[in-house]
């Protein structure tokens, strides 16, 4: 569904991605692993149109996405849930969710999406009128994912959802990604917590200094001693 073909990008004059190729098949969960600074967030920024692409191509369902605007990319079904959550802390849970559906004209469909978000995250429903800034870290992460789901993505790109969250809530959130997948939404998950990500991933890529250095089925990489040495126990 999403295809990155030898993508190059970076900041100023310094390259952060060197010919990265990656595929996310329809309905799958693909993870991108790597240490700090490996280029994981950069990859998601390029795929969502936030950062210009210097070389290579991006396609969604066979259609060129290279150099499309973020708005067009969202309309094509690709939604990015950024690192650090970036929710609007002064707004309520409800208002934050509404913001996620801003590109939709169909109110009934937006209502259905919100009901679905509440079915995944009942905690959000209980706190619907609460200001987002007063939620716990894990709840804020749920809200950030919920807000992304309001755009009815066919591909949800998640940047480090486990960051700064209690382990129990991390498991809960990753478990819910399984339900989201069952509803037909593919997930591209960026994680530093390799062990956790590989438990859930169909396929995984390992980035190092902006290059793909390893890839394979999640279950295969989970048993790979090189992954264990380098990336397990990072947390
Ligand atoms: P982290 O988990 O720390 O976010 P990452 O794998 O997501 O790591 P990136 O944030 O994509 O890595 O960073 C890749 C490279 O790009 C690093 O060398 C980083 O210093 C550089 N970089 C990232 N963001 C910027 C920016 N806004 N301006 C300049 N350089 C940046």
Short mmCIF file of C-alpha atoms and ligand atoms in Angstrom, two decimals, residues 11 14 16 34-43 45 83 159-160 190 192 207, ligand 1:
data_model
loop_
_atom_site.label_atom_id
_atom_site.label_comp_id
_atom_site.label_asym_id
_atom_site.label_seq_id
_atom_site.Cartn_x
_atom_site.Cartn_y
_atom_site.Cartn_z
CA UNK A 11 18.00 18.91 7.21
CA UNK A 14 23.04 17.15 6.10
CA UNK A 16 19.43 11.98 7.48
CA UNK A 34 16.83 1.96 15.52
CA UNK A 35 18.81 3.91 18.08
CA UNK A 36 18.44 7.63 18.79
CA UNK A 37 19.17 9.67 15.70
CA UNK A 38 18.88 6.71 13.29
CA UNK A 39 16.37 8.63 11.17
CA UNK A 40 13.10 7.01 12.26
CA UNK A 41 11.18 10.24 12.88
CA UNK A 42 12.66 11.75 9.73
CA UNK A 43 11.25 8.84 7.75
CA UNK A 45 8.09 13.24 8.42
CA UNK A 83 6.44 11.91 18.69
CA UNK A 159 6.13 7.80 16.36
CA UNK A 160 7.30 6.29 19.66
CA UNK A 190 8.44 3.70 14.97
CA UNK A 192 13.07 2.43 20.24
CA UNK A 207 17.64 1.85 10.56
P1 LIG B 1 14.90 9.81 18.01
O1 LIG B 1 14.38 8.59 18.60
O2 LIG B 1 15.95 10.48 18.84
O3 LIG B 1 13.85 10.76 17.53
P2 LIG B 1 15.26 9.10 15.27
O4 LIG B 1 15.71 7.77 14.83
O5 LIG B 1 13.82 9.41 15.14
O6 LIG B 1 15.72 9.34 16.75
P3 LIG B 1 15.68 11.46 13.75
O7 LIG B 1 15.01 12.35 14.73
O8 LIG B 1 14.96 11.13 12.51
O9 LIG B 1 16.12 10.12 14.45
O10 LIG B 1 17.09 12.08 13.40
C1 LIG B 1 17.91 11.65 12.31
C2 LIG B 1 19.07 12.63 12.12
O11 LIG B 1 18.53 13.90 11.71
C3 LIG B 1 19.86 12.90 13.38
O12 LIG B 1 21.21 13.05 13.01
C4 LIG B 1 19.30 14.20 13.91
O13 LIG B 1 20.27 14.93 14.60
C5 LIG B 1 18.91 14.93 12.63
N1 LIG B 1 17.74 15.80 12.86
C6 LIG B 1 16.53 15.42 13.32
N2 LIG B 1 15.68 16.46 13.39
C7 LIG B 1 16.38 17.54 12.96
C8 LIG B 1 16.06 18.92 12.78
N3 LIG B 1 14.84 19.40 13.06
N4 LIG B 1 17.05 19.73 12.34
C9 LIG B 1 18.29 19.25 12.05
N5 LIG B 1 18.65 17.96 12.18
C10 LIG B 1 17.72 17.11 12.63
#
